[in-house]
C-alpha cells in the first residue's frame, strides 16, 4: 500500500475494548491491524504494559493475546537489548484459508452483520460528505488508486482501508470504532477478491466524488449499493461452498 492509515483510523484500531479481560478480543484487534496494514512487517509492537493501557486490559491478557499471534506466525519475540515483539505480516496467506472461515458462518448471521454494516457505513459516508477535509478526500482518492493496482490479498486490504478511511473522515469516534468492530467480525470475508470484473474501483471513485462534492445522500446511497453488491456476491459463494 502506498499510503499510511490516517491518525484517527489508527487510533480507533487501538481504542479500549468494550469488554475487559478478553485475550481473544485483543488478538483479533491486532490481527486486523496487521491485515489492514496499520502494523507493517518487522514493526515493533508497543510493550505489553503500553498495549494493556491502550486496550484497557491487564498485561496478562495482552500476554495471552501475543501467544496466540505467535502461534499464528503473525508476531515473533526477540530477546536482548533491542528485543521485543515484532510483526510478521504474511505476504502470501494460504489462498483457500477463507473458505473454512466462510463455511463456518451461517447465511443468516452473514446477512445480519451485513445489515448492521450497511447502516454504519451508510451513515459514515453521509457524515464524511458533510465533515471531511480536503486531506480526507485526498486519502480516499489514494485508497481508490491502491485498489486499482492491487492484486490478491492486497485487494482485501485496500477495500478495508478505504471504508475505514470513510469512517475516519466522518469525524465520529463512535462510528469509526463501530467500523473497526464490524470489520473484525466480518474479517476479510466481505472484501474477498471473488473474481474478475469487479466494479469496486469505479464504485469507490463515485463514492469519493460524492463525498468531495458534499452530497451526503448520494454518498450514503452509493456506499449502501456498493456493500449490497459485495454481500450478494459473498452469499452466492457461501451457498456454493455448502452445496453437496
JSON list of C-alpha atoms in Angstrom, two decimals:
[
{"chain": "A", "resi": 1, "resn": "UNK", "atom": "CA", "xyz": [0.00, 0.00, 0.00]},
{"chain": "A", "resi": 2, "resn": "UNK", "atom": "CA", "xyz": [1.37, 3.43, -0.88]},
{"chain": "A", "resi": 3, "resn": "UNK", "atom": "CA", "xyz": [-0.16, 5.38, 1.95]},
{"chain": "A", "resi": 4, "resn": "UNK", "atom": "CA", "xyz": [-0.26, 5.12, 5.69]},
{"chain": "A", "resi": 5, "resn": "UNK", "atom": "CA", "xyz": [-3.50, 4.97, 7.61]},
{"chain": "A", "resi": 6, "resn": "UNK", "atom": "CA", "xyz": [-4.79, 8.28, 8.92]},
{"chain": "A", "resi": 7, "resn": "UNK", "atom": "CA", "xyz": [-4.13, 9.04, 12.58]},
{"chain": "A", "resi": 8, "resn": "UNK", "atom": "CA", "xyz": [-7.81, 8.82, 13.54]},
{"chain": "A", "resi": 9, "resn": "UNK", "atom": "CA", "xyz": [-8.19, 5.44, 11.85]},
{"chain": "A", "resi": 10, "resn": "UNK", "atom": "CA", "xyz": [-5.09, 4.09, 13.56]},
{"chain": "A", "resi": 11, "resn": "UNK", "atom": "CA", "xyz": [-6.24, 5.44, 16.93]},
{"chain": "A", "resi": 12, "resn": "UNK", "atom": "CA", "xyz": [-9.60, 3.70, 16.54]},
{"chain": "A", "resi": 13, "resn": "UNK", "atom": "CA", "xyz": [-7.89, 0.36, 15.99]},
{"chain": "A", "resi": 14, "resn": "UNK", "atom": "CA", "xyz": [-6.12, 0.70, 19.35]},
{"chain": "A", "resi": 15, "resn": "UNK", "atom": "CA", "xyz": [-9.03, 2.16, 21.32]},
{"chain": "A", "resi": 16, "resn": "UNK", "atom": "CA", "xyz": [-10.03, 0.49, 24.60]},
{"chain": "A", "resi": 17, "resn": "UNK", "atom": "CA", "xyz": [-12.02, -2.69, 24.22]},
{"chain": "A", "resi": 18, "resn": "UNK", "atom": "CA", "xyz": [-15.64, -2.81, 25.25]},
{"chain": "A", "resi": 19, "resn": "UNK", "atom": "CA", "xyz": [-15.17, -5.99, 27.26]},
{"chain": "A", "resi": 20, "resn": "UNK", "atom": "CA", "xyz": [-12.18, -6.09, 29.55]},
{"chain": "A", "resi": 21, "resn": "UNK", "atom": "CA", "xyz": [-10.16, -9.22, 30.10]},
{"chain": "A", "resi": 22, "resn": "UNK", "atom": "CA", "xyz": [-10.62, -10.99, 26.77]},
{"chain": "A", "resi": 23, "resn": "UNK", "atom": "CA", "xyz": [-7.41, -12.13, 25.15]},
{"chain": "A", "resi": 24, "resn": "UNK", "atom": "CA", "xyz": [-9.34, -13.21, 22.06]},
{"chain": "A", "resi": 25, "resn": "UNK", "atom": "CA", "xyz": [-10.59, -9.65, 21.52]},
{"chain": "A", "resi": 26, "resn": "UNK", "atom": "CA", "xyz": [-7.08, -8.21, 21.84]},
{"chain": "A", "resi": 27, "resn": "UNK", "atom": "CA", "xyz": [-5.72, -10.83, 19.43]},
{"chain": "A", "resi": 28, "resn": "UNK", "atom": "CA", "xyz": [-8.50, -10.13, 16.92]},
{"chain": "A", "resi": 29, "resn": "UNK", "atom": "CA", "xyz": [-7.83, -6.38, 17.05]},
{"chain": "A", "resi": 30, "resn": "UNK", "atom": "CA", "xyz": [-4.11, -6.92, 16.46]},
{"chain": "A", "resi": 31, "resn": "UNK", "atom": "CA", "xyz": [-4.75, -9.36, 13.62]},
{"chain": "A", "resi": 32, "resn": "UNK", "atom": "CA", "xyz": [-6.92, -6.73, 11.95]},
{"chain": "A", "resi": 33, "resn": "UNK", "atom": "CA", "xyz": [-4.25, -4.08, 12.50]},
{"chain": "A", "resi": 34, "resn": "UNK", "atom": "CA", "xyz": [-1.80, -6.32, 10.65]},
{"chain": "A", "resi": 35, "resn": "UNK", "atom": "CA", "xyz": [-4.14, -7.27, 7.80]},
{"chain": "A", "resi": 36, "resn": "UNK", "atom": "CA", "xyz": [-5.25, -3.65, 7.33]},
{"chain": "A", "resi": 37, "resn": "UNK", "atom": "CA", "xyz": [-1.63, -2.53, 7.12]},
{"chain": "A", "resi": 38, "resn": "UNK", "atom": "CA", "xyz": [-1.78, -0.43, 10.29]},
{"chain": "A", "resi": 39, "resn": "UNK", "atom": "CA", "xyz": [1.07, -2.59, 11.54]},
{"chain": "A", "resi": 40, "resn": "UNK", "atom": "CA", "xyz": [3.64, -3.43, 8.90]},
{"chain": "A", "resi": 41, "resn": "UNK", "atom": "CA", "xyz": [6.09, -6.28, 8.59]},
{"chain": "A", "resi": 42, "resn": "UNK", "atom": "CA", "xyz": [9.02, -6.01, 11.03]},
{"chain": "A", "resi": 43, "resn": "UNK", "atom": "CA", "xyz": [7.35, -3.20, 13.02]},
{"chain": "A", "resi": 44, "resn": "UNK", "atom": "CA", "xyz": [7.95, -3.45, 16.74]},
{"chain": "A", "resi": 45, "resn": "UNK", "atom": "CA", "xyz": [4.81, -3.57, 18.86]},
{"chain": "A", "resi": 46, "resn": "UNK", "atom": "CA", "xyz": [4.48, -1.38, 21.96]},
{"chain": "A", "resi": 47, "resn": "UNK", "atom": "CA", "xyz": [5.45, -3.04, 25.22]},
{"chain": "A", "resi": 48, "resn": "UNK", "atom": "CA", "xyz": [2.95, -5.33, 26.95]},
{"chain": "A", "resi": 49, "resn": "UNK", "atom": "CA", "xyz": [2.33, -2.61, 29.53]},
{"chain": "A", "resi": 50, "resn": "UNK", "atom": "CA", "xyz": [1.68, 0.01, 26.85]},
{"chain": "A", "resi": 51, "resn": "UNK", "atom": "CA", "xyz": [-0.66, -2.30, 24.90]},
{"chain": "A", "resi": 52, "resn": "UNK", "atom": "CA", "xyz": [-2.53, -3.13, 28.10]},
{"chain": "A", "resi": 53, "resn": "UNK", "atom": "CA", "xyz": [-3.01, 0.58, 28.81]},
{"chain": "A", "resi": 54, "resn": "UNK", "atom": "CA", "xyz": [-4.22, 1.31, 25.25]},
{"chain": "A", "resi": 55, "resn": "UNK", "atom": "CA", "xyz": [-6.70, -1.58, 25.19]},
{"chain": "A", "resi": 56, "resn": "UNK", "atom": "CA", "xyz": [-7.79, -1.14, 28.80]},
{"chain": "A", "resi": 57, "resn": "UNK", "atom": "CA", "xyz": [-6.92, -4.72, 29.79]},
{"chain": "A", "resi": 58, "resn": "UNK", "atom": "CA", "xyz": [-4.38, -6.43, 32.03]},
{"chain": "A", "resi": 59, "resn": "UNK", "atom": "CA", "xyz": [-0.85, -7.27, 30.94]},
{"chain": "A", "resi": 60, "resn": "UNK", "atom": "CA", "xyz": [-1.72, -10.94, 31.43]},
{"chain": "A", "resi": 61, "resn": "UNK", "atom": "CA", "xyz": [-4.48, -10.59, 28.83]},
{"chain": "A", "resi": 62, "resn": "UNK", "atom": "CA", "xyz": [-2.07, -8.93, 26.39]},
{"chain": "A", "resi": 63, "resn": "UNK", "atom": "CA", "xyz": [0.49, -11.68, 27.01]},
{"chain": "A", "resi": 64, "resn": "UNK", "atom": "CA", "xyz": [-2.10, -14.35, 26.19]},
{"chain": "A", "resi": 65, "resn": "UNK", "atom": "CA", "xyz": [-3.06, -12.50, 23.01]},
{"chain": "A", "resi": 66, "resn": "UNK", "atom": "CA", "xyz": [0.56, -12.29, 21.89]},
{"chain": "A", "resi": 67, "resn": "UNK", "atom": "CA", "xyz": [0.97, -16.02, 22.46]},
{"chain": "A", "resi": 68, "resn": "UNK", "atom": "CA", "xyz": [-1.98, -16.60, 20.11]},
{"chain": "A", "resi": 69, "resn": "UNK", "atom": "CA", "xyz": [-0.43, -14.33, 17.48]},
{"chain": "A", "resi": 70, "resn": "UNK", "atom": "CA", "xyz": [2.93, -16.09, 17.77]},
{"chain": "A", "resi": 71, "resn": "UNK", "atom": "CA", "xyz": [1.16, -19.40, 17.19]},
{"chain": "A", "resi": 72, "resn": "UNK", "atom": "CA", "xyz": [-0.39, -17.93, 14.02]},
{"chain": "A", "resi": 73, "resn": "UNK", "atom": "CA", "xyz": [3.02, -16.72, 12.85]},
{"chain": "A", "resi": 74, "resn": "UNK", "atom": "CA", "xyz": [1.94, -13.07, 12.95]},
{"chain": "A", "resi": 75, "resn": "UNK", "atom": "CA", "xyz": [4.28, -12.00, 15.74]},
{"chain": "A", "resi": 76, "resn": "UNK", "atom": "CA", "xyz": [7.78, -13.05, 16.77]},
{"chain": "A", "resi": 77, "resn": "UNK", "atom": "CA", "xyz": [9.54, -12.27, 20.03]},
{"chain": "A", "resi": 78, "resn": "UNK", "atom": "CA", "xyz": [13.22, -11.34, 20.06]},
{"chain": "A", "resi": 79, "resn": "UNK", "atom": "CA", "xyz": [15.45, -11.29, 23.08]},
{"chain": "A", "resi": 80, "resn": "UNK", "atom": "CA", "xyz": [18.17, -8.86, 24.09]},
{"chain": "A", "resi": 81, "resn": "UNK", "atom": "CA", "xyz": [18.53, -5.10, 24.38]},
{"chain": "A", "resi": 82, "resn": "UNK", "atom": "CA", "xyz": [16.81, -4.47, 21.06]},
{"chain": "A", "resi": 83, "resn": "UNK", "atom": "CA", "xyz": [14.29, -7.22, 21.62]},
{"chain": "A", "resi": 84, "resn": "UNK", "atom": "CA", "xyz": [10.52, -7.18, 21.89]},
{"chain": "A", "resi": 85, "resn": "UNK", "atom": "CA", "xyz": [7.53, -8.36, 19.86]},
{"chain": "A", "resi": 86, "resn": "UNK", "atom": "CA", "xyz": [7.71, -7.75, 16.11]},
{"chain": "A", "resi": 87, "resn": "UNK", "atom": "CA", "xyz": [5.07, -8.05, 13.39]},
{"chain": "A", "resi": 88, "resn": "UNK", "atom": "CA", "xyz": [5.37, -10.78, 10.77]},
{"chain": "A", "resi": 89, "resn": "UNK", "atom": "CA", "xyz": [2.84, -9.71, 8.18]},
{"chain": "A", "resi": 90, "resn": "UNK", "atom": "CA", "xyz": [2.04, -12.60, 5.81]},
{"chain": "A", "resi": 91, "resn": "UNK", "atom": "CA", "xyz": [2.81, -11.68, 2.21]},
{"chain": "A", "resi": 92, "resn": "UNK", "atom": "CA", "xyz": [1.06, -14.69, 0.74]},
{"chain": "A", "resi": 93, "resn": "UNK", "atom": "CA", "xyz": [-1.52, -16.29, 3.06]},
{"chain": "A", "resi": 94, "resn": "UNK", "atom": "CA", "xyz": [-2.94, -19.69, 2.03]},
{"chain": "A", "resi": 95, "resn": "UNK", "atom": "CA", "xyz": [-5.20, -18.99, -0.97]},
{"chain": "A", "resi": 96, "resn": "UNK", "atom": "CA", "xyz": [-8.13, -21.05, 0.31]},
{"chain": "A", "resi": 97, "resn": "UNK", "atom": "CA", "xyz": [-7.90, -20.19, 4.00]},
{"chain": "A", "resi": 98, "resn": "UNK", "atom": "CA", "xyz": [-11.01, -18.02, 3.70]},
{"chain": "A", "resi": 99, "resn": "UNK", "atom": "CA", "xyz": [-13.15, -20.99, 2.62]},
{"chain": "A", "resi": 100, "resn": "UNK", "atom": "CA", "xyz": [-13.09, -22.64, 6.05]},
{"chain": "A", "resi": 101, "resn": "UNK", "atom": "CA", "xyz": [-13.96, -19.38, 7.78]},
{"chain": "A", "resi": 102, "resn": "UNK", "atom": "CA", "xyz": [-16.81, -18.59, 5.41]},
{"chain": "A", "resi": 103, "resn": "UNK", "atom": "CA", "xyz": [-18.29, -22.10, 5.69]},
{"chain": "A", "resi": 104, "resn": "UNK", "atom": "CA", "xyz": [-18.45, -21.68, 9.49]},
{"chain": "A", "resi": 105, "resn": "UNK", "atom": "CA", "xyz": [-20.66, -18.57, 9.21]},
{"chain": "A", "resi": 106, "resn": "UNK", "atom": "CA", "xyz": [-24.40, -19.12, 8.77]},
{"chain": "A", "resi": 107, "resn": "UNK", "atom": "CA", "xyz": [-26.13, -17.24, 5.97]},
{"chain": "A", "resi": 108, "resn": "UNK", "atom": "CA", "xyz": [-28.50, -15.62, 8.47]},
{"chain": "A", "resi": 109, "resn": "UNK", "atom": "CA", "xyz": [-25.58, -14.36, 10.57]},
{"chain": "A", "resi": 110, "resn": "UNK", "atom": "CA", "xyz": [-23.87, -13.08, 7.44]},
{"chain": "A", "resi": 111, "resn": "UNK", "atom": "CA", "xyz": [-26.97, -11.15, 6.44]},
{"chain": "A", "resi": 112, "resn": "UNK", "atom": "CA", "xyz": [-27.50, -9.84, 9.98]},
{"chain": "A", "resi": 113, "resn": "UNK", "atom": "CA", "xyz": [-23.98, -8.49, 10.25]},
{"chain": "A", "resi": 114, "resn": "UNK", "atom": "CA", "xyz": [-24.32, -7.17, 6.71]},
{"chain": "A", "resi": 115, "resn": "UNK", "atom": "CA", "xyz": [-27.46, -5.23, 7.62]},
{"chain": "A", "resi": 116, "resn": "UNK", "atom": "CA", "xyz": [-25.65, -3.69, 10.59]},
{"chain": "A", "resi": 117, "resn": "UNK", "atom": "CA", "xyz": [-22.67, -2.83, 8.41]},
{"chain": "A", "resi": 118, "resn": "UNK", "atom": "CA", "xyz": [-24.94, -1.17, 5.82]},
{"chain": "A", "resi": 119, "resn": "UNK", "atom": "CA", "xyz": [-26.36, 1.14, 8.47]},
{"chain": "A", "resi": 120, "resn": "UNK", "atom": "CA", "xyz": [-22.96, 2.09, 9.88]},
{"chain": "A", "resi": 121, "resn": "UNK", "atom": "CA", "xyz": [-21.15, 2.51, 6.56]},
{"chain": "A", "resi": 122, "resn": "UNK", "atom": "CA", "xyz": [-24.02, 4.48, 5.02]},
{"chain": "A", "resi": 123, "resn": "UNK", "atom": "CA", "xyz": [-24.17, 6.87, 7.96]},
{"chain": "A", "resi": 124, "resn": "UNK", "atom": "CA", "xyz": [-20.38, 7.27, 7.92]},
{"chain": "A", "resi": 125, "resn": "UNK", "atom": "CA", "xyz": [-20.38, 8.13, 4.20]},
{"chain": "A", "resi": 126, "resn": "UNK", "atom": "CA", "xyz": [-23.11, 10.74, 4.69]},
{"chain": "A", "resi": 127, "resn": "UNK", "atom": "CA", "xyz": [-21.24, 12.38, 7.57]},
{"chain": "A", "resi": 128, "resn": "UNK", "atom": "CA", "xyz": [-17.95, 12.20, 5.66]},
{"chain": "A", "resi": 129, "resn": "UNK", "atom": "CA", "xyz": [-19.58, 14.21, 2.87]},
{"chain": "A", "resi": 130, "resn": "UNK", "atom": "CA", "xyz": [-20.64, 16.82, 5.40]},
{"chain": "A", "resi": 131, "resn": "UNK", "atom": "CA", "xyz": [-17.48, 16.94, 7.52]},
{"chain": "A", "resi": 132, "resn": "UNK", "atom": "CA", "xyz": [-14.46, 15.70, 5.55]},
{"chain": "A", "resi": 133, "resn": "UNK", "atom": "CA", "xyz": [-11.44, 17.89, 4.93]},
{"chain": "A", "resi": 134, "resn": "UNK", "atom": "CA", "xyz": [-9.55, 18.17, 1.62]},
{"chain": "A", "resi": 135, "resn": "UNK", "atom": "CA", "xyz": [-6.90, 15.93, 3.18]},
{"chain": "A", "resi": 136, "resn": "UNK", "atom": "CA", "xyz": [-9.55, 13.28, 3.91]},
{"chain": "A", "resi": 137, "resn": "UNK", "atom": "CA", "xyz": [-10.73, 13.35, 0.30]},
{"chain": "A", "resi": 138, "resn": "UNK", "atom": "CA", "xyz": [-7.14, 13.10, -0.94]},
{"chain": "A", "resi": 139, "resn": "UNK", "atom": "CA", "xyz": [-6.65, 9.97, 1.17]},
{"chain": "A", "resi": 140, "resn": "UNK", "atom": "CA", "xyz": [-9.82, 8.44, -0.24]},
{"chain": "A", "resi": 141, "resn": "UNK", "atom": "CA", "xyz": [-8.57, 9.08, -3.77]},
{"chain": "A", "resi": 142, "resn": "UNK", "atom": "CA", "xyz": [-5.25, 7.45, -2.94]},
{"chain": "A", "resi": 143, "resn": "UNK", "atom": "CA", "xyz": [-7.09, 4.48, -1.43]},
{"chain": "A", "resi": 144, "resn": "UNK", "atom": "CA", "xyz": [-9.09, 4.14, -4.65]},
{"chain": "A", "resi": 145, "resn": "UNK", "atom": "CA", "xyz": [-5.85, 4.17, -6.66]},
{"chain": "A", "resi": 146, "resn": "UNK", "atom": "CA", "xyz": [-4.44, 1.48, -4.36]},
{"chain": "A", "resi": 147, "resn": "UNK", "atom": "CA", "xyz": [-7.41, -0.78, -5.12]},
{"chain": "A", "resi": 148, "resn": "UNK", "atom": "CA", "xyz": [-6.99, -0.19, -8.86]},
{"chain": "A", "resi": 149, "resn": "UNK", "atom": "CA", "xyz": [-3.45, -1.64, -8.77]},
{"chain": "A", "resi": 150, "resn": "UNK", "atom": "CA", "xyz": [-3.96, -4.25, -6.02]},
{"chain": "A", "resi": 151, "resn": "UNK", "atom": "CA", "xyz": [-3.86, -7.99, -6.53]},
{"chain": "A", "resi": 152, "resn": "UNK", "atom": "CA", "xyz": [-4.67, -10.98, -4.32]},
{"chain": "A", "resi": 153, "resn": "UNK", "atom": "CA", "xyz": [-4.84, -10.26, -0.59]},
{"chain": "A", "resi": 154, "resn": "UNK", "atom": "CA", "xyz": [-3.99, -6.59, -1.25]},
{"chain": "A", "resi": 155, "resn": "UNK", "atom": "CA", "xyz": [-7.46, -6.18, -2.80]},
{"chain": "A", "resi": 156, "resn": "UNK", "atom": "CA", "xyz": [-8.99, -7.07, 0.56]},
{"chain": "A", "resi": 157, "resn": "UNK", "atom": "CA", "xyz": [-6.64, -4.72, 2.40]},
{"chain": "A", "resi": 158, "resn": "UNK", "atom": "CA", "xyz": [-7.37, -1.87, 0.00]},
{"chain": "A", "resi": 159, "resn": "UNK", "atom": "CA", "xyz": [-11.14, -2.32, 0.36]},
{"chain": "A", "resi": 160, "resn": "UNK", "atom": "CA", "xyz": [-10.99, -2.41, 4.14]},
{"chain": "A", "resi": 161, "resn": "UNK", "atom": "CA", "xyz": [-8.70, 0.61, 4.29]},
{"chain": "A", "resi": 162, "resn": "UNK", "atom": "CA", "xyz": [-11.00, 2.63, 2.02]},
{"chain": "A", "resi": 163, "resn": "UNK", "atom": "CA", "xyz": [-14.01, 2.05, 4.26]},
{"chain": "A", "resi": 164, "resn": "UNK", "atom": "CA", "xyz": [-12.07, 2.69, 7.43]},
{"chain": "A", "resi": 165, "resn": "UNK", "atom": "CA", "xyz": [-10.89, 6.00, 5.96]},
{"chain": "A", "resi": 166, "resn": "UNK", "atom": "CA", "xyz": [-14.51, 6.96, 5.20]},
{"chain": "A", "resi": 167, "resn": "UNK", "atom": "CA", "xyz": [-15.41, 6.29, 8.83]},
{"chain": "A", "resi": 168, "resn": "UNK", "atom": "CA", "xyz": [-12.45, 8.36, 9.98]},
{"chain": "A", "resi": 169, "resn": "UNK", "atom": "CA", "xyz": [-13.44, 11.20, 7.63]},
{"chain": "A", "resi": 170, "resn": "UNK", "atom": "CA", "xyz": [-16.89, 11.25, 9.28]},
{"chain": "A", "resi": 171, "resn": "UNK", "atom": "CA", "xyz": [-15.19, 12.74, 12.35]},
{"chain": "A", "resi": 172, "resn": "UNK", "atom": "CA", "xyz": [-17.18, 10.46, 14.64]},
{"chain": "A", "resi": 173, "resn": "UNK", "atom": "CA", "xyz": [-15.09, 8.31, 17.01]},
{"chain": "A", "resi": 174, "resn": "UNK", "atom": "CA", "xyz": [-18.06, 6.05, 17.74]},
{"chain": "A", "resi": 175, "resn": "UNK", "atom": "CA", "xyz": [-18.72, 5.36, 14.06]},
{"chain": "A", "resi": 176, "resn": "UNK", "atom": "CA", "xyz": [-15.03, 4.71, 13.47]},
{"chain": "A", "resi": 177, "resn": "UNK", "atom": "CA", "xyz": [-14.93, 2.28, 16.39]},
{"chain": "A", "resi": 178, "resn": "UNK", "atom": "CA", "xyz": [-18.03, 0.56, 15.07]},
{"chain": "A", "resi": 179, "resn": "UNK", "atom": "CA", "xyz": [-16.44, 0.23, 11.62]},
{"chain": "A", "resi": 180, "resn": "UNK", "atom": "CA", "xyz": [-13.40, -1.39, 13.22]},
{"chain": "A", "resi": 181, "resn": "UNK", "atom": "CA", "xyz": [-15.63, -3.76, 15.20]},
{"chain": "A", "resi": 182, "resn": "UNK", "atom": "CA", "xyz": [-17.65, -4.81, 12.16]},
{"chain": "A", "resi": 183, "resn": "UNK", "atom": "CA", "xyz": [-14.55, -5.31, 10.05]},
{"chain": "A", "resi": 184, "resn": "UNK", "atom": "CA", "xyz": [-13.25, -7.52, 12.83]},
{"chain": "A", "resi": 185, "resn": "UNK", "atom": "CA", "xyz": [-16.48, -9.51, 12.89]},
{"chain": "A", "resi": 186, "resn": "UNK", "atom": "CA", "xyz": [-16.65, -9.98, 9.13]},
{"chain": "A", "resi": 187, "resn": "UNK", "atom": "CA", "xyz": [-12.89, -10.36, 8.91]},
{"chain": "A", "resi": 188, "resn": "UNK", "atom": "CA", "xyz": [-11.62, -10.19, 5.36]},
{"chain": "A", "resi": 189, "resn": "UNK", "atom": "CA", "xyz": [-14.61, -12.14, 4.03]},
{"chain": "A", "resi": 190, "resn": "UNK", "atom": "CA", "xyz": [-16.72, -9.26, 2.75]},
{"chain": "A", "resi": 191, "resn": "UNK", "atom": "CA", "xyz": [-13.99, -7.90, 0.52]},
{"chain": "A", "resi": 192, "resn": "UNK", "atom": "CA", "xyz": [-12.59, -11.13, -0.87]},
{"chain": "A", "resi": 193, "resn": "UNK", "atom": "CA", "xyz": [-11.39, -10.82, -4.49]},
{"chain": "A", "resi": 194, "resn": "UNK", "atom": "CA", "xyz": [-14.02, -13.27, -5.73]},
{"chain": "A", "resi": 195, "resn": "UNK", "atom": "CA", "xyz": [-13.49, -12.85, -9.43]},
{"chain": "A", "resi": 196, "resn": "UNK", "atom": "CA", "xyz": [-12.53, -10.61, -12.29]},
{"chain": "A", "resi": 197, "resn": "UNK", "atom": "CA", "xyz": [-14.61, -7.70, -13.47]},
{"chain": "A", "resi": 198, "resn": "UNK", "atom": "CA", "xyz": [-15.47, -6.27, -10.06]},
{"chain": "A", "resi": 199, "resn": "UNK", "atom": "CA", "xyz": [-16.84, -2.71, -10.32]},
{"chain": "A", "resi": 200, "resn": "UNK", "atom": "CA", "xyz": [-15.23, -1.77, -6.99]},
{"chain": "A", "resi": 201, "resn": "UNK", "atom": "CA", "xyz": [-12.78, 0.82, -8.37]},
{"chain": "A", "resi": 202, "resn": "UNK", "atom": "CA", "xyz": [-15.49, 2.72, -10.20]},
{"chain": "A", "resi": 203, "resn": "UNK", "atom": "CA", "xyz": [-17.76, 2.49, -7.16]},
{"chain": "A", "resi": 204, "resn": "UNK", "atom": "CA", "xyz": [-15.01, 3.82, -4.89]},
{"chain": "A", "resi": 205, "resn": "UNK", "atom": "CA", "xyz": [-14.38, 6.70, -7.27]},
{"chain": "A", "resi": 206, "resn": "UNK", "atom": "CA", "xyz": [-18.09, 7.57, -7.34]},
{"chain": "A", "resi": 207, "resn": "UNK", "atom": "CA", "xyz": [-18.35, 7.45, -3.53]},
{"chain": "A", "resi": 208, "resn": "UNK", "atom": "CA", "xyz": [-15.28, 9.65, -3.21]},
{"chain": "A", "resi": 209, "resn": "UNK", "atom": "CA", "xyz": [-16.68, 12.13, -5.73]},
{"chain": "A", "resi": 210, "resn": "UNK", "atom": "CA", "xyz": [-19.96, 12.34, -3.80]},
{"chain": "A", "resi": 211, "resn": "UNK", "atom": "CA", "xyz": [-18.06, 12.95, -0.55]},
{"chain": "A", "resi": 212, "resn": "UNK", "atom": "CA", "xyz": [-15.86, 15.58, -2.23]},
{"chain": "A", "resi": 213, "resn": "UNK", "atom": "CA", "xyz": [-18.94, 17.41, -3.52]},
{"chain": "A", "resi": 214, "resn": "UNK", "atom": "CA", "xyz": [-20.57, 17.31, -0.05]},
{"chain": "A", "resi": 215, "resn": "UNK", "atom": "CA", "xyz": [-23.54, 15.28, -1.36]},
{"chain": "A", "resi": 216, "resn": "UNK", "atom": "CA", "xyz": [-24.31, 13.26, 1.75]},
{"chain": "A", "resi": 217, "resn": "UNK", "atom": "CA", "xyz": [-27.40, 11.46, 0.48]},
{"chain": "A", "resi": 218, "resn": "UNK", "atom": "CA", "xyz": [-25.67, 10.34, -2.71]},
{"chain": "A", "resi": 219, "resn": "UNK", "atom": "CA", "xyz": [-22.61, 9.20, -0.73]},
{"chain": "A", "resi": 220, "resn": "UNK", "atom": "CA", "xyz": [-24.85, 7.13, 1.53]},
{"chain": "A", "resi": 221, "resn": "UNK", "atom": "CA", "xyz": [-26.77, 5.63, -1.42]},
{"chain": "A", "resi": 222, "resn": "UNK", "atom": "CA", "xyz": [-23.63, 4.69, -3.36]},
{"chain": "A", "resi": 223, "resn": "UNK", "atom": "CA", "xyz": [-21.97, 3.19, -0.29]},
{"chain": "A", "resi": 224, "resn": "UNK", "atom": "CA", "xyz": [-25.01, 1.07, 0.53]},
{"chain": "A", "resi": 225, "resn": "UNK", "atom": "CA", "xyz": [-25.22, -0.16, -3.08]},
{"chain": "A", "resi": 226, "resn": "UNK", "atom": "CA", "xyz": [-21.50, -0.99, -3.01]},
{"chain": "A", "resi": 227, "resn": "UNK", "atom": "CA", "xyz": [-21.91, -3.01, 0.17]},
{"chain": "A", "resi": 228, "resn": "UNK", "atom": "CA", "xyz": [-25.05, -4.78, -1.04]},
{"chain": "A", "resi": 229, "resn": "UNK", "atom": "CA", "xyz": [-23.22, -5.91, -4.14]},
{"chain": "A", "resi": 230, "resn": "UNK", "atom": "CA", "xyz": [-20.37, -7.32, -2.06]},
{"chain": "A", "resi": 231, "resn": "UNK", "atom": "CA", "xyz": [-22.81, -9.06, 0.29]},
{"chain": "A", "resi": 232, "resn": "UNK", "atom": "CA", "xyz": [-24.72, -10.61, -2.60]},
{"chain": "A", "resi": 233, "resn": "UNK", "atom": "CA", "xyz": [-21.51, -11.96, -4.13]},
{"chain": "A", "resi": 234, "resn": "UNK", "atom": "CA", "xyz": [-20.41, -13.36, -0.78]},
{"chain": "A", "resi": 235, "resn": "UNK", "atom": "CA", "xyz": [-23.79, -15.00, -0.17]},
{"chain": "A", "resi": 236, "resn": "UNK", "atom": "CA", "xyz": [-23.58, -16.72, -3.55]},
{"chain": "A", "resi": 237, "resn": "UNK", "atom": "CA", "xyz": [-20.12, -18.09, -2.73]},
{"chain": "A", "resi": 238, "resn": "UNK", "atom": "CA", "xyz": [-21.36, -19.20, 0.70]},
{"chain": "A", "resi": 239, "resn": "UNK", "atom": "CA", "xyz": [-24.19, -21.19, -0.87]},
{"chain": "A", "resi": 240, "resn": "UNK", "atom": "CA", "xyz": [-21.79, -22.76, -3.36]},
{"chain": "A", "resi": 241, "resn": "UNK", "atom": "CA", "xyz": [-19.50, -23.88, -0.55]},
{"chain": "A", "resi": 242, "resn": "UNK", "atom": "CA", "xyz": [-22.37, -25.60, 1.24]},
{"chain": "A", "resi": 243, "resn": "UNK", "atom": "CA", "xyz": [-23.74, -27.29, -1.87]},
{"chain": "A", "resi": 244, "resn": "UNK", "atom": "CA", "xyz": [-23.11, -31.07, -1.99]}
]
